[in-house]
mmCIF file of C-alpha atoms in Angstrom:
data_model
loop_
_atom_site.group_PDB
_atom_site.id
_atom_site.type_symbol
_atom_site.label_atom_id
_atom_site.label_comp_id
_atom_site.label_asym_id
_atom_site.label_seq_id
_atom_site.Cartn_x
_atom_site.Cartn_y
_atom_site.Cartn_z
ATOM 1 C CA LEU P 9 -10.119 -212.507 -77.240
ATOM 2 C CA SER P 10 -11.089 -211.717 -80.971
ATOM 3 C CA VAL P 11 -14.329 -210.920 -79.753
ATOM 4 C CA ARG P 12 -13.157 -208.598 -77.022
ATOM 5 C CA GLN P 13 -10.808 -206.749 -79.682
ATOM 6 C CA VAL P 14 -13.446 -206.254 -82.094
ATOM 7 C CA ALA P 15 -15.837 -205.098 -79.221
ATOM 8 C CA GLN P 16 -13.484 -202.691 -78.439
ATOM 9 C CA ALA P 17 -12.789 -201.237 -82.101
ATOM 10 C CA VAL P 18 -16.618 -201.104 -82.165
ATOM 11 C CA GLN P 19 -16.506 -198.613 -79.195
ATOM 12 C CA LEU P 20 -13.594 -196.688 -80.763
ATOM 13 C CA ALA P 21 -15.550 -196.302 -83.976
ATOM 14 C CA HIS P 22 -18.614 -195.054 -81.942
ATOM 15 C CA ASP P 23 -16.288 -192.569 -80.528
ATOM 16 C CA ILE P 24 -14.630 -191.208 -83.443
ATOM 17 C CA GLU P 25 -18.360 -191.250 -85.397
ATOM 18 C CA ALA P 26 -16.951 -194.047 -87.775
ATOM 19 C CA PRO P 27 -20.137 -196.024 -89.099
ATOM 20 C CA THR P 28 -18.733 -199.271 -89.668
ATOM 21 C CA VAL P 29 -16.142 -202.049 -88.059
ATOM 22 C CA VAL P 30 -14.709 -204.560 -90.578
ATOM 23 C CA VAL P 31 -14.047 -208.037 -89.646
ATOM 24 C CA VAL P 32 -12.409 -211.005 -91.272
ATOM 25 C CA PRO P 33 -14.200 -214.317 -90.713
ATOM 26 C CA GLY P 34 -11.248 -215.877 -89.065
ATOM 27 C CA ARG P 35 -7.915 -217.211 -90.196
ATOM 28 C CA ARG P 36 -7.260 -220.857 -90.455
ATOM 29 C CA HIS P 37 -3.607 -221.985 -89.756
ATOM 30 C CA PRO P 38 -1.835 -223.705 -92.366
ATOM 31 C CA MET P 39 -0.503 -226.063 -90.315
ATOM 32 C CA VAL P 40 -3.446 -227.111 -87.892
ATOM 33 C CA ARG P 41 -6.621 -226.371 -89.681
ATOM 34 C CA LEU P 42 -9.793 -226.085 -87.740
ATOM 35 C CA PRO P 43 -12.393 -228.004 -89.950
ATOM 36 C CA VAL P 44 -14.454 -225.233 -92.044
ATOM 37 C CA ALA P 45 -17.500 -226.435 -90.334
ATOM 38 C CA GLY P 46 -15.827 -225.818 -86.833
ATOM 39 C CA ALA P 47 -14.327 -222.758 -87.828
ATOM 40 C CA ARG P 48 -17.816 -221.102 -89.412
ATOM 41 C CA ARG P 49 -19.678 -222.030 -86.211
ATOM 42 C CA VAL P 50 -16.875 -220.112 -84.152
ATOM 43 C CA PHE P 51 -17.412 -217.017 -86.281
ATOM 44 C CA LEU P 52 -21.132 -217.131 -86.619
ATOM 45 C CA ARG P 53 -21.190 -217.356 -82.412
ATOM 46 C CA SER P 54 -18.539 -214.338 -82.665
ATOM 47 C CA ILE P 55 -20.945 -212.261 -84.928
ATOM 48 C CA GLU P 56 -23.921 -213.430 -82.943
ATOM 49 C CA ASP P 57 -22.072 -211.909 -79.337
ATOM 50 C CA LEU P 58 -20.741 -208.769 -81.205
ATOM 51 C CA LEU P 59 -24.205 -207.522 -83.229
ATOM 52 C CA PRO P 60 -25.760 -206.393 -80.164
ATOM 53 C CA VAL P 61 -22.902 -204.540 -79.191
ATOM 54 C CA ALA P 62 -22.633 -202.983 -82.203
ATOM 55 C CA GLU P 63 -26.010 -202.192 -82.952
ATOM 56 C CA GLY P 64 -26.382 -200.575 -79.331
ATOM 57 C CA LEU P 65 -23.876 -198.044 -80.503
ATOM 58 C CA GLY P 66 -25.015 -197.797 -83.853
ATOM 59 C CA ILE P 67 -22.155 -199.305 -85.734
ATOM 60 C CA ARG P 68 -22.551 -201.901 -88.422
ATOM 61 C CA ILE P 69 -20.172 -204.787 -88.768
ATOM 62 C CA ALA P 70 -19.065 -205.937 -92.195
ATOM 63 C CA VAL P 71 -17.230 -208.819 -92.929
ATOM 64 C CA GLU P 72 -14.475 -208.909 -95.628
ATOM 65 C CA ASN P 73 -14.090 -211.580 -97.886
ATOM 66 C CA THR P 74 -10.565 -213.116 -97.534
ATOM 67 C CA ALA P 75 -8.129 -215.355 -99.223
ATOM 68 C CA TYR P 76 -6.983 -217.228 -95.958
ATOM 69 C CA GLY P 77 -10.276 -217.558 -93.840
ATOM 70 C CA VAL P 78 -13.364 -219.577 -93.735
ATOM 71 C CA MET P 79 -15.648 -217.506 -95.970
ATOM 72 C CA GLY P 80 -13.664 -215.877 -98.911
ATOM 73 C CA THR P 81 -16.242 -216.329 -101.886
ATOM 74 C CA ALA P 82 -18.807 -214.233 -102.726
ATOM 75 C CA PRO P 83 -21.616 -216.997 -102.566
ATOM 76 C CA GLU P 84 -20.123 -217.778 -98.979
ATOM 77 C CA LEU P 85 -20.599 -214.256 -97.794
ATOM 78 C CA VAL P 86 -23.946 -213.830 -99.455
ATOM 79 C CA ALA P 87 -25.191 -216.671 -97.446
ATOM 80 C CA LEU P 88 -23.576 -215.182 -94.261
ATOM 81 C CA ALA P 89 -25.409 -211.816 -94.946
ATOM 82 C CA ASP P 90 -28.644 -213.764 -95.490
ATOM 83 C CA GLU P 91 -28.155 -216.094 -92.467
ATOM 84 C CA PHE P 92 -28.265 -212.420 -90.369
ATOM 85 C CA ASN P 93 -30.919 -211.120 -92.157
ATOM 86 C CA GLY P 94 -29.049 -208.279 -93.554
ATOM 87 C CA ALA P 95 -27.957 -206.826 -90.139
ATOM 88 C CA ILE P 96 -24.284 -207.522 -91.154
ATOM 89 C CA GLY P 97 -22.782 -205.359 -94.298
ATOM 90 C CA LEU P 98 -20.075 -207.056 -96.477
ATOM 91 C CA VAL P 99 -16.538 -205.465 -98.028
ATOM 92 C CA TYR P 100 -15.079 -206.935 -100.805
ATOM 93 C CA ASP P 101 -11.218 -206.856 -101.878
ATOM 94 C CA SER P 102 -10.090 -207.203 -105.003
ATOM 95 C CA ALA P 103 -7.005 -208.828 -104.195
ATOM 96 C CA ASN P 104 -8.242 -211.180 -102.100
ATOM 97 C CA ALA P 105 -10.622 -212.592 -104.355
ATOM 98 C CA ILE P 106 -8.342 -212.801 -107.512
ATOM 99 C CA VAL P 107 -6.855 -215.712 -105.828
ATOM 100 C CA GLN P 108 -9.939 -217.681 -105.680
ATOM 101 C CA GLU P 109 -12.556 -215.976 -108.137
ATOM 102 C CA ASP P 110 -12.929 -212.997 -110.536
ATOM 103 C CA PRO P 111 -13.541 -209.866 -108.583
ATOM 104 C CA ALA P 112 -15.683 -208.377 -111.173
ATOM 105 C CA GLU P 113 -18.312 -211.087 -110.695
ATOM 106 C CA GLY P 114 -17.886 -211.548 -107.363
ATOM 107 C CA VAL P 115 -18.661 -208.091 -106.266
ATOM 108 C CA ARG P 116 -21.745 -208.177 -108.579
ATOM 109 C CA ILE P 117 -22.884 -211.150 -106.190
ATOM 110 C CA ILE P 118 -22.680 -209.477 -103.037
ATOM 111 C CA ALA P 119 -23.868 -206.460 -104.319
ATOM 112 C CA GLU P 120 -26.919 -205.820 -102.136
ATOM 113 C CA HIS P 121 -24.831 -205.920 -99.027
ATOM 114 C CA LEU P 122 -21.931 -204.069 -100.283
ATOM 115 C CA VAL P 123 -20.911 -201.495 -98.014
ATOM 116 C CA LEU P 124 -17.103 -200.750 -98.613
ATOM 117 C CA ALA P 125 -14.614 -202.013 -101.450
ATOM 118 C CA HIS P 126 -10.992 -202.559 -101.099
ATOM 119 C CA ILE P 127 -8.699 -202.473 -104.260
ATOM 120 C CA SER P 128 -5.049 -203.493 -104.742
ATOM 121 C CA ASP P 129 -3.225 -206.024 -106.908
ATOM 122 C CA SER P 130 -2.329 -209.628 -106.640
ATOM 123 C CA PRO P 131 -1.484 -212.446 -108.838
ATOM 124 C CA ARG P 132 -3.732 -215.293 -108.977
ATOM 125 C CA THR P 133 -0.623 -217.457 -107.714
ATOM 126 C CA ARG P 134 0.371 -215.632 -104.777
ATOM 127 C CA TRP P 135 -2.165 -213.552 -102.298
ATOM 128 C CA THR P 136 -0.490 -210.068 -101.945
ATOM 129 C CA HIS P 137 -1.646 -206.594 -101.768
ATOM 130 C CA ALA P 138 0.311 -204.775 -104.565
ATOM 131 C CA ARG P 139 0.587 -201.542 -106.660
ATOM 132 C CA VAL P 140 -2.003 -201.159 -109.675
ATOM 133 C CA GLY P 141 -0.616 -203.116 -112.589
ATOM 134 C CA SER P 142 1.637 -205.509 -110.976
ATOM 135 C CA GLY P 143 -0.823 -208.725 -110.680
ATOM 136 C CA ASP P 144 -3.976 -209.941 -112.233
ATOM 137 C CA VAL P 145 -6.964 -207.582 -111.156
ATOM 138 C CA ASP P 146 -8.560 -206.511 -113.914
ATOM 139 C CA PHE P 147 -9.325 -202.904 -112.423
ATOM 140 C CA ALA P 148 -11.406 -201.415 -115.225
ATOM 141 C CA ARG P 149 -13.800 -204.565 -115.048
ATOM 142 C CA PHE P 150 -14.028 -204.031 -111.278
ATOM 143 C CA ALA P 151 -14.754 -200.441 -111.374
ATOM 144 C CA ALA P 152 -17.428 -201.008 -114.466
ATOM 145 C CA ALA P 153 -18.887 -203.701 -112.123
ATOM 146 C CA LEU P 154 -19.103 -201.118 -109.061
ATOM 147 C CA ARG P 155 -20.404 -198.230 -111.275
ATOM 148 C CA ASP P 156 -23.142 -200.778 -113.107
ATOM 149 C CA LEU P 157 -24.271 -201.191 -109.479
ATOM 150 C CA GLY P 158 -24.543 -197.896 -108.493
ATOM 151 C CA PHE P 159 -21.866 -198.308 -105.267
ATOM 152 C CA LYS P 160 -21.769 -195.153 -103.873
ATOM 153 C CA GLY P 161 -19.537 -196.212 -100.914
ATOM 154 C CA THR P 162 -16.015 -195.761 -100.341
ATOM 155 C CA THR P 163 -13.313 -197.774 -101.929
ATOM 156 C CA VAL P 164 -9.936 -198.194 -99.802
ATOM 157 C CA TYR P 165 -6.499 -198.619 -101.730
ATOM 158 C CA GLU P 166 -4.525 -200.912 -99.877
ATOM 159 C CA LEU P 167 -0.848 -201.001 -100.739
ATOM 160 C CA LEU P 168 1.035 -203.857 -98.565
ATOM 161 C CA GLU P 169 3.984 -204.054 -100.445
ATOM 162 C CA ALA P 170 5.840 -200.933 -101.189
ATOM 163 C CA LYS P 171 9.233 -199.752 -100.567
ATOM 164 C CA HIS P 172 7.976 -195.995 -100.630
ATOM 165 C CA PRO P 173 4.442 -196.337 -99.819
ATOM 166 C CA ILE P 174 3.368 -192.820 -100.234
ATOM 167 C CA ALA P 175 5.243 -191.793 -103.356
ATOM 168 C CA GLU P 176 3.943 -195.240 -105.081
ATOM 169 C CA MET P 177 0.582 -194.315 -104.013
ATOM 170 C CA ALA P 178 0.544 -190.798 -105.459
ATOM 171 C CA GLU P 179 1.842 -192.676 -108.727
ATOM 172 C CA ASP P 180 -1.091 -195.060 -108.809
ATOM 173 C CA LEU P 181 -3.692 -192.609 -107.865
ATOM 174 C CA PRO P 182 -3.898 -191.074 -111.699
ATOM 175 C CA GLN P 183 -4.279 -194.442 -113.175
ATOM 176 C CA LEU P 184 -7.101 -195.396 -110.648
ATOM 177 C CA ALA P 185 -8.869 -192.119 -111.623
ATOM 178 C CA THR P 186 -8.974 -193.260 -115.210
ATOM 179 C CA TRP P 187 -11.051 -195.947 -114.172
ATOM 180 C CA GLY P 188 -13.316 -193.486 -111.793
ATOM 181 C CA TRP P 189 -12.025 -193.965 -108.411
ATOM 182 C CA SER P 190 -11.056 -190.429 -106.985
ATOM 183 C CA PRO P 191 -9.128 -189.821 -103.871
ATOM 184 C CA ALA P 192 -10.776 -187.988 -101.238
ATOM 185 C CA THR P 193 -7.026 -186.584 -100.059
ATOM 186 C CA VAL P 194 -4.037 -186.957 -102.268
ATOM 187 C CA PRO P 195 -0.864 -188.285 -100.362
ATOM 188 C CA THR P 196 2.395 -185.924 -101.095
ATOM 189 C CA PRO P 197 5.656 -187.901 -101.375
#
């Protein structure tokens, strides 16, 4: 089912001329956990099934680090990208990283495979995607790492914990701009 859904997303990406489809390396249920080795095998097989579809349509598959999945750390993601000889890209999410590694160091590790960055805040002790300044992500260091790497790709600000997301995002954008991010479009409250 997941492979079919991602294949449909690949087709949609092609239809709307989007270059990339982001996937996460599986979720492990906290009460009935598939062993990591088994979950990894299932994910690898899924990517093997999806790559010909994506390549045939000119779409890049990019795997995102997660706080709840099978391959969440930068070294695990690099090993995955290397296993597919660079045929997949990587997405690095600061909030997903902070619960398991330093986001600024992690993004440096995956640098050669990085196609998209995600930013939001989260405390180290509880995974979330919250407003800038509400958690432990050091945005200045993360932005500096992206600059040092010469990253020219897109950064997406993900705000999931918000009462008034448009207004709160509009308030956060000036702070993000101080670290070098500039929005393509500014939402209005």
